[in-house]
PDB file of C-alpha atoms and ligand atoms in Angstrom:
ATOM      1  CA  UNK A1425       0.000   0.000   0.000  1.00  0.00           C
ATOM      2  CA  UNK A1426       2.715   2.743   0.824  1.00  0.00           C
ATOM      3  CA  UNK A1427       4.765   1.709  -2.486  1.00  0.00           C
ATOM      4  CA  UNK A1428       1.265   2.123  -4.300  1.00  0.00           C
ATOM      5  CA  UNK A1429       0.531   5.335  -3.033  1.00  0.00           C
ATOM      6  CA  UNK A1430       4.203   6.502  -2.936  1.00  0.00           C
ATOM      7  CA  UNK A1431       4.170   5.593  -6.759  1.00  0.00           C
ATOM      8  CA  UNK A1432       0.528   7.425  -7.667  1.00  0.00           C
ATOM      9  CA  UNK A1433       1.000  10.457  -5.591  1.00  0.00           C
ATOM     10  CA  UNK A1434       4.146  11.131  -6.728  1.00  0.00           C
ATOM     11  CA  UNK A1435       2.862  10.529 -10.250  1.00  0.00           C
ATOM     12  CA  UNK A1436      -0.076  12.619 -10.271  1.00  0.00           C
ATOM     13  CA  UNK A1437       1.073  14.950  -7.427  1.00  0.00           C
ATOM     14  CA  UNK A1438      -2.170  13.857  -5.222  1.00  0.00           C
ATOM     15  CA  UNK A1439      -3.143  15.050  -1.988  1.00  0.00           C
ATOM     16  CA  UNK A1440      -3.816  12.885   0.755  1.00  0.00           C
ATOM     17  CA  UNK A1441      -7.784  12.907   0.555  1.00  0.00           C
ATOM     18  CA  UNK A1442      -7.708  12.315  -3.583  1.00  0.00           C
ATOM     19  CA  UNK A1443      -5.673   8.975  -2.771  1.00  0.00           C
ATOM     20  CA  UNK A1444      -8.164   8.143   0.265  1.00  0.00           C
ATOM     21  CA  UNK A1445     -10.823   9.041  -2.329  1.00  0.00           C
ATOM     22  CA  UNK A1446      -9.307   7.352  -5.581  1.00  0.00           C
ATOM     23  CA  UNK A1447     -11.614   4.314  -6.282  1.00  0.00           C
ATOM     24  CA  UNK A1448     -10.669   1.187  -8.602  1.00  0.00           C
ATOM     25  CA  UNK A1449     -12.656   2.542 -11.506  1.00  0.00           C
ATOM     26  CA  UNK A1450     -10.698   5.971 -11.290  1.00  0.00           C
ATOM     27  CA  UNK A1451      -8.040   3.678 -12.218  1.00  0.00           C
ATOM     28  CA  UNK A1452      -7.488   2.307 -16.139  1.00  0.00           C
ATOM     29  CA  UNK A1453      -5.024  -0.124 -16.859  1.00  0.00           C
ATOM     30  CA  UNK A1454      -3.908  -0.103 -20.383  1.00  0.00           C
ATOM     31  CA  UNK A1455      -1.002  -2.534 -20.535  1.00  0.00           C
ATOM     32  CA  UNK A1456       1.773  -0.195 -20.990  1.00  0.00           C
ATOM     33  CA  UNK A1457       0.564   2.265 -18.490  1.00  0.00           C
ATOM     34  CA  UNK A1458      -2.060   2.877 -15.843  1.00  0.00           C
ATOM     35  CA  UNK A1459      -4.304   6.235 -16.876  1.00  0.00           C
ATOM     36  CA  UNK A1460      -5.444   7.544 -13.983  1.00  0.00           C
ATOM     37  CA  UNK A1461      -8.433  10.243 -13.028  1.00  0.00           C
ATOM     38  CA  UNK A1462      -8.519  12.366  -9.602  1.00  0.00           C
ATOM     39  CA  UNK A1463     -12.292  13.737  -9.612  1.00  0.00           C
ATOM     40  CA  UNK A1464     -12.594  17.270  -8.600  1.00  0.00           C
ATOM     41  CA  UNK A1465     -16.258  17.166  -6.354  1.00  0.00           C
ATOM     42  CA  UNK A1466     -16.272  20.569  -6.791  1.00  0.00           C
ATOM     43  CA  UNK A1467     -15.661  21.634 -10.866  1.00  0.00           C
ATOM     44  CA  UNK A1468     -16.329  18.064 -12.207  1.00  0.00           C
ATOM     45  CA  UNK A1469     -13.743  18.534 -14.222  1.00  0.00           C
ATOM     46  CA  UNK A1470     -11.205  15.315 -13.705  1.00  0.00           C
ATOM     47  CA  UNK A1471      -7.240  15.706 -13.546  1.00  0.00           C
ATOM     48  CA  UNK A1472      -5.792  12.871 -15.089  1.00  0.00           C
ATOM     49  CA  UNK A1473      -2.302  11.678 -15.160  1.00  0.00           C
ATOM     50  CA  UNK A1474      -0.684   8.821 -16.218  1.00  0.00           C
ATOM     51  CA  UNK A1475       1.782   6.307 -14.560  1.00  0.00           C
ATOM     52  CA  UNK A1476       4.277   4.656 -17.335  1.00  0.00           C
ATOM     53  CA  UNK A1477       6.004   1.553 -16.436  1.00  0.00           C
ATOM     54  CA  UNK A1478       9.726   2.503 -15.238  1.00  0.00           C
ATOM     55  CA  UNK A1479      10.961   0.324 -12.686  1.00  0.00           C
ATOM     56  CA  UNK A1480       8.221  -2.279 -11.477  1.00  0.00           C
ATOM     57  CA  UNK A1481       5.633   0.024 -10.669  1.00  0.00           C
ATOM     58  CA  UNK A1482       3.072  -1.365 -12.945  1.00  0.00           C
ATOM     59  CA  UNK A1483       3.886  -4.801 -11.737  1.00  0.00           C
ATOM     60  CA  UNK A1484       3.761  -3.583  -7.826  1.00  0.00           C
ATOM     61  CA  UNK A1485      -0.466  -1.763  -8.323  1.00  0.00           C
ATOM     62  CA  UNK A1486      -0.991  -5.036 -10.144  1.00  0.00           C
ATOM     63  CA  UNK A1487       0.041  -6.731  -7.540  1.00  0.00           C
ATOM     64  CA  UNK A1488      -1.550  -4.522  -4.404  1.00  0.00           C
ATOM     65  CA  UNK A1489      -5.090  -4.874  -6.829  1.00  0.00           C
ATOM     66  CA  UNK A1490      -4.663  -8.669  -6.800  1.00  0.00           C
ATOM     67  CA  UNK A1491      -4.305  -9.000  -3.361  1.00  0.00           C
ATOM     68  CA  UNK A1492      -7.731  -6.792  -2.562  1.00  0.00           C
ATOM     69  CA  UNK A1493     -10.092  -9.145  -1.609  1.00  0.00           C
ATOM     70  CA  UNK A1494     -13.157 -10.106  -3.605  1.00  0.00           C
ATOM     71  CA  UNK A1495     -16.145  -9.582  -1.680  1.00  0.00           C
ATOM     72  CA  UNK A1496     -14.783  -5.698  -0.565  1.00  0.00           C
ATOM     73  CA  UNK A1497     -18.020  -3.845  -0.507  1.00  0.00           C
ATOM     74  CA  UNK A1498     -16.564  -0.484  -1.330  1.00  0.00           C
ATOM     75  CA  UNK A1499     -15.209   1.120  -4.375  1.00  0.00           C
ATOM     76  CA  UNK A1500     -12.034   2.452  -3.015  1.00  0.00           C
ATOM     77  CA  UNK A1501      -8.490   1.400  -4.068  1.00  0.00           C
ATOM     78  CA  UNK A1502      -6.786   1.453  -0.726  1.00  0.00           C
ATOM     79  CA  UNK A1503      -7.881  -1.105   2.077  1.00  0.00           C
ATOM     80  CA  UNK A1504      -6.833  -2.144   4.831  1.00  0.00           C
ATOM     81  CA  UNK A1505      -6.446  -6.140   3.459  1.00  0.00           C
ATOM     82  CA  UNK A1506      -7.259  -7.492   6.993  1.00  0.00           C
ATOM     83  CA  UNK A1507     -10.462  -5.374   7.756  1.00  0.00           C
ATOM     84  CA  UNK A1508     -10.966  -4.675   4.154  1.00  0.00           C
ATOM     85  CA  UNK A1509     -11.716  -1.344   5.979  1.00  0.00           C
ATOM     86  CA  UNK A1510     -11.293   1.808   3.524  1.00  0.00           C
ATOM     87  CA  UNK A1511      -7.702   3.244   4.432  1.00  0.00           C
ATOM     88  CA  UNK A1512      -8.211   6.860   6.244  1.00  0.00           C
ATOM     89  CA  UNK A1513      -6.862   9.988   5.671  1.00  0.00           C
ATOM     90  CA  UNK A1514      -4.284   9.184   8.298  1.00  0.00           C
ATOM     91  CA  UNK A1515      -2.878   6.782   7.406  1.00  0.00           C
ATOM     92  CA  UNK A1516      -2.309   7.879   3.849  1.00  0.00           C
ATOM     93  CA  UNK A1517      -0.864  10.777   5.014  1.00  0.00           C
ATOM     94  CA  UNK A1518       1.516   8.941   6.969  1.00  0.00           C
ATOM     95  CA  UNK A1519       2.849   7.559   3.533  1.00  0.00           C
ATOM     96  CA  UNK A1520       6.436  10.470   3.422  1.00  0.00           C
ATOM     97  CA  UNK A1521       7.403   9.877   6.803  1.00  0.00           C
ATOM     98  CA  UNK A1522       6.909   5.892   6.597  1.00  0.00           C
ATOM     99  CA  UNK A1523       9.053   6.070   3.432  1.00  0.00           C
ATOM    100  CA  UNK A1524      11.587   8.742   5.343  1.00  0.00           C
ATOM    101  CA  UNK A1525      12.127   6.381   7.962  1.00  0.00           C
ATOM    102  CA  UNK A1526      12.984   3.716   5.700  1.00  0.00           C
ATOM    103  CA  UNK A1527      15.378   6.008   3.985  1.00  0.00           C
ATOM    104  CA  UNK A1528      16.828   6.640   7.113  1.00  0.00           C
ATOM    105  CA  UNK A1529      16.603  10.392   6.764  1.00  0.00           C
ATOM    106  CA  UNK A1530      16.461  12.780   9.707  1.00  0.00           C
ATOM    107  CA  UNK A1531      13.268  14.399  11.105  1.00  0.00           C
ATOM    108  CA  UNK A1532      11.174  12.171  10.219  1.00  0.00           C
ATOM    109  CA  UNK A1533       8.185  13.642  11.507  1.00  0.00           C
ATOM    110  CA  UNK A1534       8.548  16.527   9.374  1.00  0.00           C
ATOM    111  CA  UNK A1535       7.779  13.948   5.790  1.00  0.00           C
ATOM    112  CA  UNK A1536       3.633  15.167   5.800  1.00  0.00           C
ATOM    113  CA  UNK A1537       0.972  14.022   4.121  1.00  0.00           C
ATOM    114  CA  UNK A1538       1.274  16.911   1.619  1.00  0.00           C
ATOM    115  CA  UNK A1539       5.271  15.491   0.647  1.00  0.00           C
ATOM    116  CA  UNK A1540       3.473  13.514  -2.730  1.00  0.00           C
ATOM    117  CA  UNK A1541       2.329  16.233  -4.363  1.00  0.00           C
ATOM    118  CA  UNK A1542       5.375  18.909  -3.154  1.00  0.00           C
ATOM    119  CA  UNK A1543       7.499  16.657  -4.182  1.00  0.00           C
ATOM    120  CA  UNK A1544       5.697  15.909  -7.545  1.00  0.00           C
ATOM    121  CA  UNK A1545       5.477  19.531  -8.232  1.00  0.00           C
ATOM    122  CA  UNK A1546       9.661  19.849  -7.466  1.00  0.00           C
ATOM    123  CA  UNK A1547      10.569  17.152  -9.489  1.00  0.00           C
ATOM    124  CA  UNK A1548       8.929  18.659 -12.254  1.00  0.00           C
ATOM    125  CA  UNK A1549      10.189  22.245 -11.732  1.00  0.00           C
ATOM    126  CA  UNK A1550      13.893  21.008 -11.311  1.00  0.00           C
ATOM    127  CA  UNK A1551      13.249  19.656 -15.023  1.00  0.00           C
ATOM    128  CA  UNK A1552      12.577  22.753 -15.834  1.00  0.00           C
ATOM    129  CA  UNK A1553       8.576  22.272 -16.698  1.00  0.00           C
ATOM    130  CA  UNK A1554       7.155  25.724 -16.830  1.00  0.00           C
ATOM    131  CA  UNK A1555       4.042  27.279 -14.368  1.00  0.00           C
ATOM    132  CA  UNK A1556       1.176  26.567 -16.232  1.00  0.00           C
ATOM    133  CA  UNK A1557       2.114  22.670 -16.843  1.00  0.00           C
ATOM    134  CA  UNK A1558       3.036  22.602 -12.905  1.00  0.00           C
ATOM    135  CA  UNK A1559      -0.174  24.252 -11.806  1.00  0.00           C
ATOM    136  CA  UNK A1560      -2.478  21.746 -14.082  1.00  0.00           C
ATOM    137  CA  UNK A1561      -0.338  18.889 -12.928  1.00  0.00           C
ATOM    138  CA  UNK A1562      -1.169  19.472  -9.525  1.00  0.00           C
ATOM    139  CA  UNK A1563      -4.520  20.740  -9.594  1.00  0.00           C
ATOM    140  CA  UNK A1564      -3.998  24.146  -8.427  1.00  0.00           C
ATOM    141  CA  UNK A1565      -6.259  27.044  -9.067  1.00  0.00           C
ATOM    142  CA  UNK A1566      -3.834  29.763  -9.460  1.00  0.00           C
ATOM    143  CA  UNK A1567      -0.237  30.190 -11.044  1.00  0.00           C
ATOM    144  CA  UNK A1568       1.058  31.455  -7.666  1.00  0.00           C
ATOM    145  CA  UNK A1569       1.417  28.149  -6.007  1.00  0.00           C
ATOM    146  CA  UNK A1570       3.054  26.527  -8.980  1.00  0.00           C
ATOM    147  CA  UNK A1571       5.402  29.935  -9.266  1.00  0.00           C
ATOM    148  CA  UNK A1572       6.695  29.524  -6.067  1.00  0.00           C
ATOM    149  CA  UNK A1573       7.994  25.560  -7.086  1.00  0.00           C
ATOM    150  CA  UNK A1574       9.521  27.462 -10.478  1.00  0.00           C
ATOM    151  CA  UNK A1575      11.113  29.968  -8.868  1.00  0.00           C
ATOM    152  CA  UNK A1576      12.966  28.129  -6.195  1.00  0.00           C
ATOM    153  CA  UNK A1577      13.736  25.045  -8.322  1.00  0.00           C
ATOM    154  CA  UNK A1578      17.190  24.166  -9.087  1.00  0.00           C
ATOM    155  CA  UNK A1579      16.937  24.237 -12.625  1.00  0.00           C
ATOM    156  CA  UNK A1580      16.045  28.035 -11.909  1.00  0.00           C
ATOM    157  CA  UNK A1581      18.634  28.460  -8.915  1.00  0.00           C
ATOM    158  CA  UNK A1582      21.540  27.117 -11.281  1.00  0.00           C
ATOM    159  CA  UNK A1583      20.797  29.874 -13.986  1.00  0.00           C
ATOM    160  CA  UNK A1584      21.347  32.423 -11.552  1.00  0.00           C
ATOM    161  CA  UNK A1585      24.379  30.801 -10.406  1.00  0.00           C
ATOM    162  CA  UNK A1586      25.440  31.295 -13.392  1.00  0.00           C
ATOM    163  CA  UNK A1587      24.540  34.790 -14.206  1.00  0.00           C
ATOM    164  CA  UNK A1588      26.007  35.559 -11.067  1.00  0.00           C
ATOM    165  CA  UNK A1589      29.030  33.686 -11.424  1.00  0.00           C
ATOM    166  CA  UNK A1590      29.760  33.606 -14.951  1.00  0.00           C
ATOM    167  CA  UNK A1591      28.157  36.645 -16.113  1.00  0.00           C
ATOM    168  CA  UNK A1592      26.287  35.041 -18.513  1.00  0.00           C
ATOM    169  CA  UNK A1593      23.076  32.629 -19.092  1.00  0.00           C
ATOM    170  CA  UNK A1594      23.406  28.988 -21.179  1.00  0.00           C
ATOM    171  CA  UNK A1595      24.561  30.210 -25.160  1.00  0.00           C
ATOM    172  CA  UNK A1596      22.811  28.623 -27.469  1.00  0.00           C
ATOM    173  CA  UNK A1597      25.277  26.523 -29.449  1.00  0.00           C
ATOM    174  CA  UNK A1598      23.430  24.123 -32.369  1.00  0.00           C
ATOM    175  CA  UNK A1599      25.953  21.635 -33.322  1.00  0.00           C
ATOM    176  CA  UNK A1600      25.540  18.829 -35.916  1.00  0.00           C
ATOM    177  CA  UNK A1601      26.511  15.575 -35.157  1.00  0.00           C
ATOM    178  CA  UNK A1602      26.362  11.981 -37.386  1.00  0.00           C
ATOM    179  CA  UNK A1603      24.796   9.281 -34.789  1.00  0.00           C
ATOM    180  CA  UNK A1604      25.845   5.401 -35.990  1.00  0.00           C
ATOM    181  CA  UNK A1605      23.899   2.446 -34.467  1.00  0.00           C
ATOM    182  CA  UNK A1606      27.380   1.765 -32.594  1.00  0.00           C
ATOM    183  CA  UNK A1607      27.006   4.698 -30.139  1.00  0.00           C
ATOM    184  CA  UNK A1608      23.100   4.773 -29.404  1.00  0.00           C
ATOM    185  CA  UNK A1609      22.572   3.573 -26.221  1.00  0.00           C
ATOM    186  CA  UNK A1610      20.678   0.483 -26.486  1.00  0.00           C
ATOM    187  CA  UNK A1611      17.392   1.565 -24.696  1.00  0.00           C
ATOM    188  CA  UNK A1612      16.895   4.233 -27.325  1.00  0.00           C
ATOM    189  CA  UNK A1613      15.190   3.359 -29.911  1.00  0.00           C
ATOM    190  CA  UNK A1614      15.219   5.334 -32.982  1.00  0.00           C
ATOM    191  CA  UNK A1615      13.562   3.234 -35.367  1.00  0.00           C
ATOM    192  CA  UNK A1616      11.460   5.528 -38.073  1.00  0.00           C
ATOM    193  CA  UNK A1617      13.084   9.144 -36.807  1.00  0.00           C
ATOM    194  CA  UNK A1618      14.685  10.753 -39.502  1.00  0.00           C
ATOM    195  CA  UNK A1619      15.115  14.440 -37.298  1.00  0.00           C
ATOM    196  CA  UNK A1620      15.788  13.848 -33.980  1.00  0.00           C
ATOM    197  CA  UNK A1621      16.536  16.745 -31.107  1.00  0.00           C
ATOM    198  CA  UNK A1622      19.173  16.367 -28.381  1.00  0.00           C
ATOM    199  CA  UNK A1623      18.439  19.373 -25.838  1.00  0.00           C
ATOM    200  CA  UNK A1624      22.090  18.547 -24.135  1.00  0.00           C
ATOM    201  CA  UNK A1625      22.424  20.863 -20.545  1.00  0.00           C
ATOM    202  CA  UNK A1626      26.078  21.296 -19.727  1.00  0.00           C
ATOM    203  CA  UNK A1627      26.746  22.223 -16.291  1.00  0.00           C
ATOM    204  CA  UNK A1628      30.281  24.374 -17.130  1.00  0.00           C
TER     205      UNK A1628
HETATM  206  C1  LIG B2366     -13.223  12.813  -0.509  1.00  0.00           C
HETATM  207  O1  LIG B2366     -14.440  12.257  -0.092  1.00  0.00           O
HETATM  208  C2  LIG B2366     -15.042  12.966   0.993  1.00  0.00           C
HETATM  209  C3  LIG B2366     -16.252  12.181   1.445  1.00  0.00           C
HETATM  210  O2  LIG B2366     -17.015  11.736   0.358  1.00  0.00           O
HETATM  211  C4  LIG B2366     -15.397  14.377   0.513  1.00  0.00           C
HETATM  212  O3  LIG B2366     -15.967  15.112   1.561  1.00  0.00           O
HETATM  213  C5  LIG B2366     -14.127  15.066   0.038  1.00  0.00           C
HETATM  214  O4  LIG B2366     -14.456  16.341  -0.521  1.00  0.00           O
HETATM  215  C6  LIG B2366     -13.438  14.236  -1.008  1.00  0.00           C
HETATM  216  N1  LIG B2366     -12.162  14.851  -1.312  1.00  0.00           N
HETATM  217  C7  LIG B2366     -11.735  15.019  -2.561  1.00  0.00           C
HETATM  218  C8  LIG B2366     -10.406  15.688  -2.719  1.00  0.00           C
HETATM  219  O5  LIG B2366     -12.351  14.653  -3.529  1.00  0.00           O
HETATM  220  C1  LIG B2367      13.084  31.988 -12.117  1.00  0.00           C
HETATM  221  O1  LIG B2367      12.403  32.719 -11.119  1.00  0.00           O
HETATM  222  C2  LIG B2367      12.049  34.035 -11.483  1.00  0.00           C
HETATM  223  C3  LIG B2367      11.459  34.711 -10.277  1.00  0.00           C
HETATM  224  O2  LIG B2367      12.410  34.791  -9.277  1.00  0.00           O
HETATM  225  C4  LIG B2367      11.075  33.986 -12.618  1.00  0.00           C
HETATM  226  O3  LIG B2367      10.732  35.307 -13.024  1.00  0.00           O
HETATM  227  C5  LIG B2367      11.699  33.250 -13.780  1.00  0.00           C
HETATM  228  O4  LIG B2367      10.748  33.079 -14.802  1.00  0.00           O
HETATM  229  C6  LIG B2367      12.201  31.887 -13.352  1.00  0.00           C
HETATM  230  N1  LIG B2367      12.962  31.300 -14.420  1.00  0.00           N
HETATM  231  C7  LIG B2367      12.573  30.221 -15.069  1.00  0.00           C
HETATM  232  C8  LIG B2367      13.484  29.729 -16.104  1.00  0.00           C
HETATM  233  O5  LIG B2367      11.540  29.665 -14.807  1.00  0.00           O
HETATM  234  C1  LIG B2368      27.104  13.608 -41.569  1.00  0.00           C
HETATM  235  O1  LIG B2368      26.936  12.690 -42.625  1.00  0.00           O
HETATM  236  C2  LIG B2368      26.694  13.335 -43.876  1.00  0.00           C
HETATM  237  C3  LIG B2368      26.405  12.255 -44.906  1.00  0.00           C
HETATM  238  O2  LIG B2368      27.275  11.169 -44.768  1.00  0.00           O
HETATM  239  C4  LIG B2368      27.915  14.217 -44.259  1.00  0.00           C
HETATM  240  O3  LIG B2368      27.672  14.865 -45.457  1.00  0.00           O
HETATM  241  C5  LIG B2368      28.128  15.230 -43.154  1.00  0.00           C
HETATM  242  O4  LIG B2368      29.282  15.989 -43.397  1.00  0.00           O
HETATM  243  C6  LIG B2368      28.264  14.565 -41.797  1.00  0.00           C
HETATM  244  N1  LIG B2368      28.274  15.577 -40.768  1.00  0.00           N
HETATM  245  C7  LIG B2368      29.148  15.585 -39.769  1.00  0.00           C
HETATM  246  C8  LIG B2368      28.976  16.669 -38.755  1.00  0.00           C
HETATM  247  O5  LIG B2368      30.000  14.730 -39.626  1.00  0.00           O
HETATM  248  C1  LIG B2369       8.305   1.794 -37.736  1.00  0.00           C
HETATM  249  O1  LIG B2369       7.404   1.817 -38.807  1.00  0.00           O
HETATM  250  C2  LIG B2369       6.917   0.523 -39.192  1.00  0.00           C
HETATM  251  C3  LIG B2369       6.046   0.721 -40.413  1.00  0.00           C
HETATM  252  O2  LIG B2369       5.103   1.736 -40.212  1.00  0.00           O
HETATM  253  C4  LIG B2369       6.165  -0.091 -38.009  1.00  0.00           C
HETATM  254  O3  LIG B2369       5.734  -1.391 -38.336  1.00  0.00           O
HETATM  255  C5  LIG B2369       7.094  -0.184 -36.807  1.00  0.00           C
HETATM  256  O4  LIG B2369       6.381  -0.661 -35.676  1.00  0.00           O
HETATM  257  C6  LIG B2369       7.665   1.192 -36.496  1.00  0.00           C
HETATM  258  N1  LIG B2369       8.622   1.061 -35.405  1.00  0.00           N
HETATM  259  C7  LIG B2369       8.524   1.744 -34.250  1.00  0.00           C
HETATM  260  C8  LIG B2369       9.577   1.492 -33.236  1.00  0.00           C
HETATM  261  O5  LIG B2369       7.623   2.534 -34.054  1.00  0.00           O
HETATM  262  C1  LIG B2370      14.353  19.034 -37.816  1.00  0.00           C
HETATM  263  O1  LIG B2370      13.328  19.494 -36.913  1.00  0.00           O
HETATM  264  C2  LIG B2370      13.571  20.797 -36.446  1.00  0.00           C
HETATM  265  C3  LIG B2370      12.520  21.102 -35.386  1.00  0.00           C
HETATM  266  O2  LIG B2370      11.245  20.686 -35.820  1.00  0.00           O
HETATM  267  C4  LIG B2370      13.540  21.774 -37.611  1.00  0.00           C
HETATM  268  O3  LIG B2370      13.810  23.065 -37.150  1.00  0.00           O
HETATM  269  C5  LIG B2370      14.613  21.383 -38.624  1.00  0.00           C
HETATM  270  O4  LIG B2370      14.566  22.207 -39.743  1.00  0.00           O
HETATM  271  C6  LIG B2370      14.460  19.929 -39.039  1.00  0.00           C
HETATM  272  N1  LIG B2370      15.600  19.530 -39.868  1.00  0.00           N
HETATM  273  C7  LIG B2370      15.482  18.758 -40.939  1.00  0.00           C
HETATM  274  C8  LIG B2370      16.752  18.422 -41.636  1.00  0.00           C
HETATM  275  O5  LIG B2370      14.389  18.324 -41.298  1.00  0.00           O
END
């Protein structure tokens, strides 16, 4: 259950209540990747994210949904497998410090039920993802939420660095390049691309 929820609210940046709330038909599995929908109670308007299969997480909600026991009465995707009780908001929120503390990081107690979606939202802004992409992501109403994770990001923080410290931001240099089978790595496929894009970031 904590790897589950680990995995979807770091996917889809979820609060704790939308992963108490998330139900098994909110949840589409597709083979390749699990399409997932948060309702919003309030605008009726879904979110939806996806979850693509890096690592075993496919394998690992396949297996938490196969080990949810048949005669459940209730829709919800997290239970309690014992009581087949509905798992509550506390223990969902519970989820950051459980995986802290197996991390062995200090304060423990400081890993909140909101740590899913912050951290969803900082992953994305350290890749550089602009506002509006961060603030759909997440759910969030306004911009200012999302601008806060943009501005303080590292991708952000490192620019400055660099203005600061070398006086100047990332030049644009295009170079071409001839790519032979020998030096693609061999999890890239580039079967059928005939103009492919390298956006290379050089930390100088
Ligand atoms: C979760 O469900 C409860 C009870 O039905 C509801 O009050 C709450 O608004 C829901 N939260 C979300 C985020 O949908
Ligand atoms: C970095 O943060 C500033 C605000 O401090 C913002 O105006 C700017 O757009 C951000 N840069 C990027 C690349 O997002
Ligand atoms: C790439 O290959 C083409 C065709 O073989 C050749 O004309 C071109 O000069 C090569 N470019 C570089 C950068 O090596
Ligand atoms: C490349 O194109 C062929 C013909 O359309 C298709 O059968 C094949 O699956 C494609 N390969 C990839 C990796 O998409
Ligand atoms: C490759 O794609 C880029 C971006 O779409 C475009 O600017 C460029 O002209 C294309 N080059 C060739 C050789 O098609």
């Amino acid at each position: 259950m904590i790897k589950v929820g680990l995995i979807l609210g770091i996917a889809g940046a979820c609060r704790t209540d939308e992963l108490v709330n998330l139900t098994v038909d909110d949840i589409e599995d597709v083979g390749s990747s699990l399409i997932v929908k948060i309702p919003n109670t309030k605008t009726k308007i879904p979110r939806i994210f996806v979850v693509t299969d890096m690592g075993n997480m496919l394998e690992l909600f396949r297996k938490y949904l196969s080990l949810r026991p048949p005669h459940v009465k209730h829709k919800r995707l997290f239970c309690t497998t014992k009581q087949e009780n509905p798992v509550g908001k506390n223990t969902m929120g519970k989820i950051p410090s459980v995986v802290a503390s197996y991390l062995k990081l200090p304060d423990v107690a400081c890993y909140t039920g909101h740590c899913l979606q912050r951290s969803s939202a900082t992953l994305l802004a350290d890749a550089g993802v602009d506002i509006t992409t961060i603030k759909r992501h997440a759910g969030w109403k306004s911009t200012t939420v999302a601008e806060g994770y943009v501005e303080n990001s590292i991708e952000n923080k490192t620019k400055i660095a660099n203005q600061v410290l070398v006086g100047t931001t990332t030049s644009a240099i295009t170079k071409t390049v001839n790519v032979s089978e020998s030096n693609i790595p061999s999890n890239i496929n580039f079967e059928n691309c005939t103009n492919v894009t390298f956006n290379l970031n050089v930390n100088k």
